[in-house]
Coordinates of C-alpha atoms and ligand atoms in Angstrom, one line a residue:
M201 CA 47.6 -53.0 4.6
S202 CA 44.5 -52.4 6.8
T203 CA 43.6 -48.9 7.8
I204 CA 42.2 -48.1 11.2
K205 CA 41.1 -44.6 10.5
F206 CA 37.5 -43.9 9.8
Y207 CA 37.0 -40.3 8.7
F208 CA 34.7 -38.6 6.3
G209 CA 34.7 -35.1 4.9
E210 CA 37.2 -32.9 6.6
H211 CA 38.5 -35.1 9.4
I212 CA 35.2 -35.9 11.0
P213 CA 35.5 -39.1 12.9
L214 CA 32.9 -41.8 12.6
E215 CA 31.3 -43.6 15.5
M216 CA 31.8 -47.3 14.7
H217 CA 28.9 -48.5 16.9
K218 CA 25.2 -47.8 17.4
V219 CA 23.7 -46.5 20.6
R220 CA 21.1 -48.9 22.2
I221 CA 21.0 -47.9 25.8
V222 CA 21.1 -44.2 26.8
Q223 CA 21.3 -42.3 30.0
K224 CA 19.4 -39.0 30.2
L225 CA 21.5 -35.9 30.9
D226 CA 20.4 -32.5 32.3
L227 CA 22.1 -29.2 31.7
V228 CA 21.3 -27.2 34.9
P229 CA 21.3 -23.4 34.5
I230 CA 24.4 -21.4 35.1
G231 CA 23.0 -20.0 38.4
R232 CA 22.9 -23.5 39.8
R233 CA 26.3 -24.3 38.4
L234 CA 27.8 -21.3 40.2
E235 CA 26.3 -22.7 43.5
A236 CA 27.5 -26.2 42.7
I237 CA 31.1 -25.2 42.0
T238 CA 31.1 -23.0 45.2
E239 CA 29.8 -25.9 47.2
A240 CA 32.5 -28.2 45.7
G241 CA 35.3 -25.8 46.8
N242 CA 36.2 -25.2 43.2
N243 CA 37.4 -28.8 43.0
T244 CA 35.7 -30.6 40.2
F245 CA 36.2 -34.0 42.0
L246 CA 33.7 -32.8 44.6
L247 CA 30.9 -31.9 42.1
K248 CA 27.8 -34.1 42.1
N249 CA 26.8 -35.9 38.8
R250 CA 23.3 -34.4 38.9
D251 CA 24.9 -30.9 38.3
I252 CA 27.1 -32.1 35.4
F253 CA 26.2 -32.2 31.7
M254 CA 29.3 -33.8 30.2
D255 CA 31.4 -35.7 32.6
M256 CA 34.9 -35.5 31.1
L257 CA 36.7 -36.0 34.5
T258 CA 38.2 -39.3 33.5
D259 CA 37.9 -42.4 31.3
S260 CA 38.3 -44.6 34.4
G261 CA 35.5 -47.0 34.9
V262 CA 33.1 -45.0 32.6
N263 CA 33.9 -46.2 29.1
A264 CA 30.8 -47.6 27.4
M265 CA 30.5 -51.3 27.5
S266 CA 29.6 -53.4 24.5
D267 CA 26.6 -55.7 24.1
R268 CA 29.0 -58.6 24.2
Q269 CA 30.5 -57.5 27.5
L270 CA 27.0 -57.2 29.1
A271 CA 26.0 -60.6 27.7
A272 CA 29.2 -62.1 29.2
M273 CA 28.4 -60.7 32.6
M274 CA 25.2 -62.8 32.6
I275 CA 27.2 -66.0 32.4
A276 CA 29.6 -65.1 35.2
D277 CA 30.4 -68.0 37.5
D278 CA 30.1 -66.9 41.1
S279 CA 32.3 -68.8 43.5
Y280 CA 34.8 -67.7 46.1
A281 CA 37.5 -70.0 44.8
G282 CA 38.2 -71.5 41.4
S283 CA 35.5 -69.9 39.3
E284 CA 35.2 -70.6 35.6
T285 CA 35.2 -66.9 35.1
F286 CA 38.7 -66.6 36.5
T287 CA 39.8 -69.4 34.2
R288 CA 38.3 -67.6 31.2
L289 CA 40.1 -64.3 32.1
T290 CA 43.4 -66.0 32.7
D291 CA 43.2 -67.8 29.4
K292 CA 42.4 -64.5 27.6
I293 CA 45.4 -62.8 29.3
E294 CA 47.6 -65.7 28.3
E295 CA 46.3 -65.6 24.7
I296 CA 46.8 -61.9 24.3
F297 CA 49.9 -61.2 26.4
G298 CA 51.5 -64.6 26.4
K299 CA 51.9 -64.4 30.2
K300 CA 51.3 -67.6 32.2
F301 CA 50.7 -66.1 35.6
F302 CA 47.9 -63.7 36.3
L303 CA 47.0 -62.0 39.6
P304 CA 43.6 -60.2 39.9
T305 CA 43.3 -57.0 41.9
H306 CA 40.5 -54.6 42.6
Q307 CA 42.0 -51.8 40.5
G308 CA 45.2 -50.5 39.0
R309 CA 46.7 -48.8 42.1
A310 CA 46.3 -52.1 44.0
C311 CA 48.9 -53.6 41.6
E312 CA 51.1 -50.6 42.3
N313 CA 50.8 -51.3 46.1
I314 CA 51.8 -55.0 45.6
I315 CA 54.6 -54.4 43.1
S316 CA 56.0 -51.6 45.4
Q317 CA 55.8 -53.6 48.6
V318 CA 57.6 -56.6 47.0
F319 CA 60.3 -54.8 45.0
V320 CA 60.8 -51.3 46.4
K321 CA 63.0 -51.0 49.4
P322 CA 64.3 -47.9 51.3
G323 CA 67.1 -46.3 49.2
T324 CA 66.0 -47.8 45.9
L325 CA 65.2 -45.8 42.8
V326 CA 62.7 -46.4 40.0
P327 CA 63.4 -44.7 36.7
M328 CA 60.4 -44.2 34.5
N329 CA 59.2 -42.2 31.5
Y330 CA 56.8 -40.3 33.8
H331 CA 55.0 -40.9 37.1
F332 CA 51.3 -41.4 37.7
T333 CA 50.0 -39.9 41.0
T334 CA 49.2 -43.2 42.7
T335 CA 52.3 -44.9 41.4
K336 CA 54.6 -42.3 42.8
S337 CA 52.8 -42.4 46.2
H338 CA 53.2 -46.2 46.5
I339 CA 56.9 -46.1 45.6
V340 CA 57.6 -43.3 48.0
L341 CA 55.5 -45.0 50.8
N342 CA 57.8 -48.0 50.5
G343 CA 60.9 -45.8 51.0
G344 CA 61.9 -45.6 47.3
A345 CA 62.3 -42.6 45.0
I346 CA 61.4 -42.1 41.4
E347 CA 63.4 -40.6 38.6
E348 CA 61.5 -39.3 35.6
I349 CA 63.5 -39.5 32.4
P350 CA 61.2 -38.8 29.4
I351 CA 62.8 -37.4 26.3
T352 CA 63.0 -33.6 26.5
E353 CA 60.2 -33.2 23.9
A354 CA 57.8 -34.6 26.5
F355 CA 57.5 -31.1 28.1
N356 CA 57.2 -29.3 24.8
I357 CA 53.4 -28.7 24.9
S358 CA 53.0 -27.7 21.2
S359 CA 55.0 -30.4 19.4
T360 CA 54.8 -32.6 16.4
H361 CA 56.9 -35.4 18.0
P362 CA 54.8 -38.6 17.5
F363 CA 56.1 -40.3 20.7
K364 CA 56.5 -37.8 23.5
G365 CA 56.1 -40.7 26.0
N366 CA 59.5 -42.2 25.0
L367 CA 62.1 -42.8 27.7
D368 CA 65.5 -41.3 27.3
T369 CA 67.8 -44.3 27.2
T370 CA 71.0 -42.3 27.5
Q371 CA 69.9 -40.9 30.8
L372 CA 68.7 -44.4 31.8
K373 CA 72.2 -45.8 31.4
E374 CA 73.7 -42.8 33.3
I375 CA 71.3 -43.3 36.2
I376 CA 72.1 -47.1 36.4
Q377 CA 75.8 -46.4 36.3
K378 CA 75.6 -43.7 38.9
H379 CA 73.4 -45.6 41.4
G380 CA 74.3 -49.2 40.6
A381 CA 71.9 -51.8 39.1
D382 CA 71.3 -53.3 42.6
K383 CA 69.6 -50.0 43.7
I384 CA 67.1 -50.2 40.8
P385 CA 64.4 -52.8 41.3
F386 CA 62.8 -52.1 38.0
V387 CA 62.3 -49.6 35.2
R388 CA 58.7 -48.5 34.8
L389 CA 57.3 -47.7 31.4
E390 CA 53.8 -46.2 31.3
A391 CA 51.9 -46.7 28.1
G392 CA 49.9 -43.6 26.9
T393 CA 51.7 -41.5 29.5
N394 CA 48.8 -40.0 31.5
L395 CA 50.2 -36.8 33.1
I396 CA 51.9 -35.4 30.1
G397 CA 48.8 -35.6 28.0
G398 CA 48.2 -39.2 27.1
Q399 CA 51.4 -39.4 25.0
P400 CA 52.6 -42.8 23.7
F401 CA 56.0 -44.4 23.6
S402 CA 57.2 -46.1 20.4
L403 CA 57.9 -49.8 20.0
E404 CA 61.4 -49.0 18.9
N405 CA 61.9 -47.0 22.1
M406 CA 60.7 -49.9 24.2
R407 CA 63.1 -52.2 22.4
Q408 CA 66.0 -49.9 23.3
V409 CA 64.9 -49.7 26.9
R410 CA 64.8 -53.5 27.0
K411 CA 68.4 -53.6 25.6
V412 CA 69.7 -51.3 28.4
C413 CA 67.8 -53.3 31.1
D414 CA 69.2 -56.5 29.7
D415 CA 72.7 -55.2 29.8
F416 CA 72.3 -54.5 33.6
G417 CA 69.9 -57.3 34.5
I418 CA 67.0 -55.0 35.4
M419 CA 63.2 -55.8 35.1
I420 CA 60.8 -53.7 33.1
V421 CA 57.4 -53.1 34.6
L422 CA 54.8 -51.9 32.1
D423 CA 51.8 -49.9 33.3
A424 CA 49.4 -50.9 30.6
S425 CA 46.4 -49.0 31.9
L426 CA 46.4 -46.7 28.8
L427 CA 47.8 -49.4 26.4
A428 CA 44.9 -49.3 24.0
D429 CA 45.6 -45.7 22.8
N430 CA 49.3 -46.4 22.7
L431 CA 48.8 -49.4 20.5
Y432 CA 46.7 -47.2 18.1
F433 CA 49.5 -44.6 18.0
I434 CA 52.2 -47.2 17.3
K435 CA 50.2 -48.6 14.4
E436 CA 49.4 -45.1 13.0
R437 CA 52.6 -43.2 13.6
E438 CA 55.5 -45.7 13.6
D439 CA 56.6 -46.4 10.1
N440 CA 57.9 -49.9 10.8
C441 CA 54.7 -51.0 12.5
K442 CA 52.1 -50.1 9.9
L443 CA 52.0 -53.7 8.6
M444 CA 51.7 -55.2 12.1
T445 CA 48.4 -56.1 13.6
I446 CA 47.3 -54.7 16.9
R447 CA 47.7 -58.2 18.3
E448 CA 51.3 -58.5 17.1
I449 CA 52.2 -55.1 18.5
T450 CA 50.6 -56.1 21.9
R451 CA 52.5 -59.3 21.9
E452 CA 55.8 -57.7 21.2
I453 CA 55.3 -55.1 23.9
S454 CA 54.4 -57.9 26.3
D455 CA 57.4 -59.9 25.4
L456 CA 59.6 -56.9 26.2
S457 CA 58.0 -56.6 29.7
D458 CA 58.8 -58.6 32.8
I459 CA 55.6 -57.6 34.6
I460 CA 52.5 -56.0 33.2
Y461 CA 49.9 -54.4 35.3
F462 CA 46.8 -52.5 34.4
S463 CA 43.7 -50.7 35.6
A464 CA 40.8 -52.5 34.0
R465 CA 38.8 -49.4 34.6
K466 CA 40.7 -48.2 31.5
L467 CA 42.1 -51.2 29.6
G468 CA 39.3 -53.6 28.8
C469 CA 36.5 -51.0 29.5
A470 CA 35.2 -52.5 32.7
R471 CA 36.3 -52.1 36.4
G472 CA 39.1 -53.9 38.3
G473 CA 42.7 -54.6 37.5
G474 CA 45.4 -57.2 37.4
L475 CA 49.0 -58.0 36.8
C476 CA 50.7 -60.7 34.8
T477 CA 54.2 -62.1 34.3
N478 CA 56.1 -65.2 33.2
N479 CA 58.6 -64.7 36.0
E480 CA 57.6 -67.4 38.5
S481 CA 59.6 -66.2 41.4
A482 CA 58.2 -62.6 41.1
Y483 CA 54.7 -64.1 40.7
K484 CA 55.1 -66.1 43.9
K485 CA 56.2 -63.1 45.9
M486 CA 53.4 -60.9 44.7
R487 CA 50.8 -63.7 45.1
E488 CA 51.3 -63.7 48.9
L489 CA 49.9 -60.2 49.1
I490 CA 46.7 -60.8 47.0
P491 CA 44.6 -62.5 49.7
L492 CA 45.9 -59.9 52.2
Y493 CA 44.9 -56.8 50.4
E494 CA 42.6 -57.9 47.5
G495 CA 40.7 -61.1 48.0
F496 CA 41.2 -64.8 47.1
L497 CA 43.4 -65.5 44.2
T498 CA 40.6 -66.2 41.8
Y499 CA 38.8 -62.9 42.2
G500 CA 41.2 -60.3 43.8
G501 CA 38.4 -58.0 45.0
M502 CA 36.6 -57.9 41.7
S503 CA 33.1 -59.1 41.0
V504 CA 33.0 -62.1 38.7
R505 CA 30.7 -60.0 36.4
E506 CA 33.4 -57.4 35.9
M507 CA 36.0 -60.2 35.3
E508 CA 33.9 -61.5 32.4
A509 CA 33.5 -58.0 31.1
I510 CA 37.3 -57.5 31.2
A511 CA 37.9 -60.8 29.3
V512 CA 35.6 -59.6 26.5
G513 CA 36.9 -56.1 26.7
L514 CA 40.5 -57.2 26.2
E515 CA 39.5 -59.2 23.2
E516 CA 37.7 -56.1 21.8
T517 CA 40.7 -54.0 22.5
M518 CA 42.5 -56.0 19.8
D519 CA 39.8 -54.8 17.3
E520 CA 41.3 -52.0 15.2
N521 CA 37.9 -50.4 14.7
M522 CA 37.3 -50.2 18.4
I523 CA 40.6 -48.7 19.7
N524 CA 40.6 -46.0 17.1
Q525 CA 37.5 -44.5 18.7
G526 CA 39.2 -42.7 21.6
P527 CA 42.2 -41.2 19.7
Q528 CA 40.2 -40.1 16.7
F529 CA 37.6 -38.2 18.7
I530 CA 40.3 -36.7 20.9
A531 CA 42.1 -35.5 17.7
F532 CA 38.9 -34.0 16.4
M533 CA 38.3 -32.1 19.6
T534 CA 41.9 -30.9 19.9
E535 CA 42.0 -29.7 16.3
E536 CA 38.7 -27.8 16.7
L537 CA 39.9 -26.1 19.8
Q538 CA 43.1 -25.2 18.0
K539 CA 41.1 -23.5 15.3
K540 CA 39.6 -21.2 17.9
G541 CA 43.1 -20.4 19.2
V542 CA 42.8 -22.4 22.4
P543 CA 46.2 -23.7 23.5
V544 CA 46.2 -27.5 23.7
V545 CA 48.7 -30.3 24.0
T546 CA 49.9 -31.5 20.6
P547 CA 50.1 -33.9 19.0
P548 CA 46.7 -35.1 20.3
G549 CA 47.3 -38.0 22.6
G550 CA 45.1 -40.6 24.2
L551 CA 42.7 -40.5 27.2
G552 CA 41.4 -37.0 26.4
C553 CA 42.0 -33.5 25.2
H554 CA 44.5 -31.5 27.3
I555 CA 44.3 -27.7 27.5
N556 CA 47.4 -25.7 28.4
A557 CA 46.1 -23.6 31.3
M558 CA 49.4 -21.8 31.8
E559 CA 49.0 -20.2 28.3
F560 CA 45.1 -20.0 28.4
L561 CA 45.3 -18.0 31.7
E562 CA 48.8 -16.5 31.3
H563 CA 47.7 -13.7 33.7
V564 CA 47.2 -16.1 36.6
P565 CA 50.4 -16.9 38.5
Q566 CA 51.2 -20.6 38.9
S567 CA 50.9 -20.2 42.7
Q568 CA 47.2 -19.4 42.1
Y569 CA 46.6 -22.7 40.3
P570 CA 45.7 -21.7 36.7
A571 CA 44.7 -25.3 35.8
G572 CA 42.4 -25.5 38.8
A573 CA 40.9 -22.1 38.0
L574 CA 40.4 -23.1 34.4
A575 CA 38.7 -26.4 35.3
A576 CA 36.3 -24.5 37.6
A577 CA 35.6 -21.9 34.9
I578 CA 34.9 -24.5 32.2
Y579 CA 32.4 -26.2 34.4
L580 CA 30.7 -22.9 35.3
I581 CA 30.2 -21.8 31.7
S582 CA 29.4 -25.2 30.1
G583 CA 28.5 -27.9 32.7
V584 CA 31.5 -29.8 31.3
R585 CA 33.6 -31.4 34.1
G586 CA 37.3 -31.7 33.4
M587 CA 40.2 -32.4 35.8
E588 CA 43.1 -30.3 37.0
R589 CA 46.4 -31.8 36.2
G590 CA 48.9 -29.3 37.4
T591 CA 50.2 -28.0 40.7
I592 CA 47.2 -28.9 42.8
S593 CA 47.8 -32.6 41.7
E594 CA 51.4 -32.3 43.1
Q595 CA 52.2 -32.9 46.8
R596 CA 54.1 -30.7 49.2
D597 CA 57.6 -32.0 50.1
E598 CA 58.6 -33.1 53.6
N599 CA 59.5 -29.5 54.5
G600 CA 56.1 -28.3 53.5
N601 CA 57.3 -26.6 50.3
E602 CA 54.9 -26.7 47.3
P603 CA 56.6 -27.8 44.1
M604 CA 55.2 -26.2 41.0
A605 CA 54.2 -28.7 38.4
N606 CA 56.0 -29.0 35.0
M607 CA 52.8 -28.3 33.3
E608 CA 49.4 -26.8 34.1
L609 CA 46.8 -28.8 32.2
V610 CA 43.1 -29.2 32.2
R611 CA 42.2 -32.7 31.0
L612 CA 38.9 -33.2 29.3
A613 CA 38.8 -37.0 29.1
L614 CA 36.8 -38.8 26.4
P615 CA 35.5 -42.0 27.8
R616 CA 35.3 -44.4 24.8
R617 CA 32.0 -44.5 22.9
V618 CA 30.2 -42.3 25.4
F619 CA 29.8 -38.8 23.8
T620 CA 28.4 -37.9 20.4
L621 CA 30.1 -35.6 18.0
S622 CA 27.6 -32.8 18.7
Q623 CA 28.3 -33.0 22.4
I624 CA 32.0 -32.6 21.7
K625 CA 31.2 -29.6 19.4
Y626 CA 29.2 -28.1 22.3
A627 CA 32.1 -28.4 24.6
V628 CA 34.4 -26.8 22.0
D629 CA 32.0 -24.0 21.4
R630 CA 31.8 -23.1 25.1
I631 CA 35.5 -23.4 25.7
G632 CA 36.1 -21.1 22.7
W633 CA 33.8 -18.5 24.3
L634 CA 35.7 -18.8 27.5
F635 CA 38.9 -18.3 25.7
E636 CA 37.6 -15.0 24.3
N637 CA 36.6 -14.0 27.8
R638 CA 39.7 -15.4 29.6
N639 CA 40.7 -12.2 31.2
L640 CA 37.6 -12.5 33.5
V641 CA 39.1 -15.7 35.0
K642 CA 41.4 -15.3 38.0
G643 CA 43.1 -17.7 40.4
L644 CA 42.3 -19.9 43.4
T645 CA 43.7 -20.4 46.9
F646 CA 43.4 -23.4 49.2
V647 CA 41.0 -23.2 52.1
E648 CA 41.2 -26.9 53.1
E649 CA 44.4 -28.8 52.0
P650 CA 44.8 -32.5 52.8
K651 CA 48.3 -33.8 53.2
I652 CA 48.1 -36.7 50.7
L653 CA 46.6 -36.6 47.2
R654 CA 45.2 -33.1 48.0
F655 CA 43.6 -32.8 44.5
F656 CA 40.9 -35.4 45.5
F657 CA 39.5 -33.7 48.6
G658 CA 41.0 -30.2 48.8
K659 CA 38.8 -27.2 48.8
L660 CA 39.7 -23.8 47.2
A661 CA 38.3 -20.3 47.1
T662 CA 38.6 -17.7 44.4
V663 CA 41.2 -15.0 45.0
S664 CA 38.6 -12.4 43.9
D665 CA 34.9 -12.3 43.0
W666 CA 35.6 -13.3 39.4
Q667 CA 33.0 -16.1 39.1
P668 CA 29.9 -13.9 39.4
E669 CA 31.5 -11.5 36.9
L670 CA 32.0 -14.4 34.5
V671 CA 28.4 -15.5 35.0
A672 CA 27.2 -11.9 34.3
K673 CA 29.1 -11.9 31.0
F674 CA 27.8 -15.3 30.1
R675 CA 24.2 -14.2 30.7
K676 CA 24.7 -11.2 28.6
D677 CA 25.9 -13.3 25.7
F678 CA 23.7 -16.4 26.1
G679 CA 20.8 -15.6 28.4
D680 CA 20.1 -17.5 31.6
S681 CA 18.7 -20.8 30.3
L682 CA 22.0 -22.5 29.4
Ligands
F0G1118 N1 48.2 -46.0 36.0 C1 47.7 -45.1 35.2 C2 48.5 -44.8 33.9 C3 46.4 -44.6 35.4 O1 46.0 -43.7 34.5 C4 45.7 -45.0 36.5 C5 44.4 -44.4 36.8 C6 46.3 -45.9 37.4 C7 47.5 -46.4 37.1 C8 45.6 -46.3 38.7 O2 44.5 -47.2 38.3 O3 42.5 -45.9 39.1 O4 42.4 -48.4 38.6 O5 43.6 -47.6 40.6 N2 44.0 -43.3 36.3 C9 42.7 -42.7 36.5 C10 42.6 -41.4 35.7 C11 42.4 -42.5 38.0 O6 41.6 -40.7 35.9 O7 43.5 -41.1 34.9 P1 43.2 -47.3 39.2

């Protein structure tokens, strides 16, 4: 049996690569960070990279590429139609996923647009383990609705359940019986469920979902953007899968799916996206929209260099010593924060480390956006940029009411192979300090609130003058230089 864990000493993960190109970082003083977060309206999306020390906003499009990916980019075959690069990528998709038909897109949400336009009609319903922001928007834009049916454990922030991303198949059956299979264009399964803390589903759960869908003749659409982490967790945590290779697990997941789509900004560590299927009639319907929204069928809005990088990146994703890098460093960071008493989502998932802002800032009411306030405070005291994943990331309903999110999380993403262990320890140290001084952090209120995807561009102000007070305490403990 092969092991895919590389630890030494007491759970210290090992980087299975060497660093050959570096990008210099600056850690601007806290006085500048206070100006920067104020200029950004306390929205970490609006910060400029020059003011950021560790960018943990996302792992999207910022994973480190390998020497082999960069080399492949040099042999990319540039042509509007029929490039060799496209053939190499399609062949790799077929080899790994066993899907004959591949459509390239410029990124993951473009696949969601195309799938939703083709299959979602007004009055239809898409059951799923959990939504992703752009997925939900596309389904709703096309007149559909979503129904989230993760297992109840999904919302238990401190848990030992290995597969919190599982879909509740009993509820799935009930929904299908209630609405009728003809109202359900597909069931969507998201690997490495993003918004509940990068939590995986099990292979066994997917088999059960398939069985229900087969009974009612419904398609499964897999969002494979975070598949790499999910594969790792299946191999590590699912007893019956320990003897399977990552390739075998991937293939079975693929065989259980009718359509697979992915953001190649995540899966394959490049930029771009695509969808694949063996269903020829679905392929033909979706194909019509590619030249309209993306580009010709053999590039779909991507540069051929990125397409070469994806082909190699997908191959490298099948390497057990590569896909362990994200989850193992996330687990390390999560466990170190736990030692300092910081409330975090457990078990550690993929994508990044998730802090439970509702508990960290239990004195901040949810209507004052604890996750947004915590993300701003973390940046202020460390130069580490995380992302709010709570009520600010929700959208007002048609009557203008603001739904409160199920969870208030701050996500600290760990792009693969980007940060060193000492950088992670720095982030843990500063967040530990903030936790001791958490009473100084107060809430936020919107001053500019866009109607759609408000978390991207919205601006917020502090409800009181808490940030200068936090800075004063920081200077007392650390001086002005950091
Ligand atoms: N599906 C999932 C599960 C995602 O995490 C993302 C992107 C998308 C679809 C959309 O893909 O960005 O290429 O258009 N997640 C990014 C993130 C934005 O930061 O988590 P995209």
